[in-house]
């Protein structure tokens, strides 16, 4: 699982990384849809592995923030 520092309680559902990118967190599984570093939409296989296909970014779950309902 990608992370350098895992918080005690992980946000669930759609998340961003300090307001950038888009990922979906289900339990402890992360699917990175849009990279917060290069802003590219991710390849499906790479997304499911939790890293960016384009720039090889691996997100830190310490930066994860839930997307509030209605802010899409």
CSV table of C-alpha atoms in Angstrom, one decimal:
chain,number,residue,atom,x,y,z
A,1,UNK,CA,0.0,0.0,0.0
A,2,UNK,CA,1.4,3.4,-1.0
A,3,UNK,CA,2.2,5.5,2.0
A,4,UNK,CA,5.1,6.9,4.0
A,5,UNK,CA,3.0,7.8,7.0
A,6,UNK,CA,-0.5,6.2,7.5
A,7,UNK,CA,-2.9,8.1,9.7
A,8,UNK,CA,-4.9,6.2,12.3
A,9,UNK,CA,-8.2,6.8,10.6
A,10,UNK,CA,-8.2,6.8,6.8
A,11,UNK,CA,-10.9,8.8,4.9
A,12,UNK,CA,-13.2,6.6,2.8
A,13,UNK,CA,-14.8,7.2,-0.6
A,14,UNK,CA,-13.5,10.0,-2.9
A,15,UNK,CA,-10.4,11.8,-1.6
A,16,UNK,CA,-7.9,14.4,-2.7
A,17,UNK,CA,-4.3,15.0,-1.6
A,18,UNK,CA,-4.3,18.5,0.0
A,19,UNK,CA,-6.9,19.5,-2.6
A,20,UNK,CA,-5.2,18.1,-5.7
A,21,UNK,CA,-5.9,14.9,-7.7
A,22,UNK,CA,-8.6,12.4,-7.2
A,23,UNK,CA,-8.6,8.9,-5.6
A,24,UNK,CA,-11.0,6.5,-4.2
A,25,UNK,CA,-10.3,4.8,-0.8
A,26,UNK,CA,-12.2,1.6,0.1
A,27,UNK,CA,-11.0,0.2,3.4
A,28,UNK,CA,-7.2,0.2,3.0
A,29,UNK,CA,-7.2,0.0,-0.8
A,30,UNK,CA,-6.4,3.2,-2.7
A,31,UNK,CA,-7.3,3.7,-6.4
A,32,UNK,CA,-5.5,6.8,-7.8
A,33,UNK,CA,-7.8,8.2,-10.6
A,34,UNK,CA,-6.1,11.6,-11.2
A,35,UNK,CA,-2.5,12.4,-10.1
A,36,UNK,CA,-2.1,15.3,-7.7
A,37,UNK,CA,1.4,15.9,-9.0
A,38,UNK,CA,1.1,15.9,-12.8
A,39,UNK,CA,-2.8,16.2,-13.0
A,40,UNK,CA,-3.0,13.4,-15.6
A,41,UNK,CA,-5.9,10.9,-15.6
A,42,UNK,CA,-4.4,7.6,-14.6
A,43,UNK,CA,-4.3,4.3,-16.5
A,44,UNK,CA,-6.8,1.8,-14.9
A,45,UNK,CA,-4.1,-0.8,-14.0
A,46,UNK,CA,-1.8,1.8,-12.4
A,47,UNK,CA,-4.8,3.5,-10.6
A,48,UNK,CA,-5.7,0.2,-8.9
A,49,UNK,CA,-2.1,-0.2,-7.9
A,50,UNK,CA,-2.2,3.2,-6.2
A,51,UNK,CA,0.5,5.1,-8.3
A,52,UNK,CA,0.6,7.4,-11.3
A,53,UNK,CA,1.2,5.8,-14.6
A,54,UNK,CA,2.7,9.0,-16.1
A,55,UNK,CA,5.1,10.4,-13.4
A,56,UNK,CA,5.3,7.4,-11.0
A,57,UNK,CA,4.0,9.5,-8.1
A,58,UNK,CA,3.1,7.4,-5.0
A,59,UNK,CA,0.7,9.4,-2.8
A,60,UNK,CA,1.2,9.8,0.9
A,61,UNK,CA,-2.0,8.9,2.8
A,62,UNK,CA,-0.9,11.5,5.4
A,63,UNK,CA,-2.0,14.1,2.8
A,64,UNK,CA,-5.4,12.5,2.1
A,65,UNK,CA,-8.5,14.6,2.6
A,66,UNK,CA,-12.1,13.5,2.0
A,67,UNK,CA,-14.1,15.3,-0.7
A,68,UNK,CA,-17.1,16.8,0.9
A,69,UNK,CA,-20.5,15.9,-0.6
A,70,UNK,CA,-21.6,18.5,-3.2
A,71,UNK,CA,-18.1,19.8,-4.0
A,72,UNK,CA,-17.5,18.0,-7.3
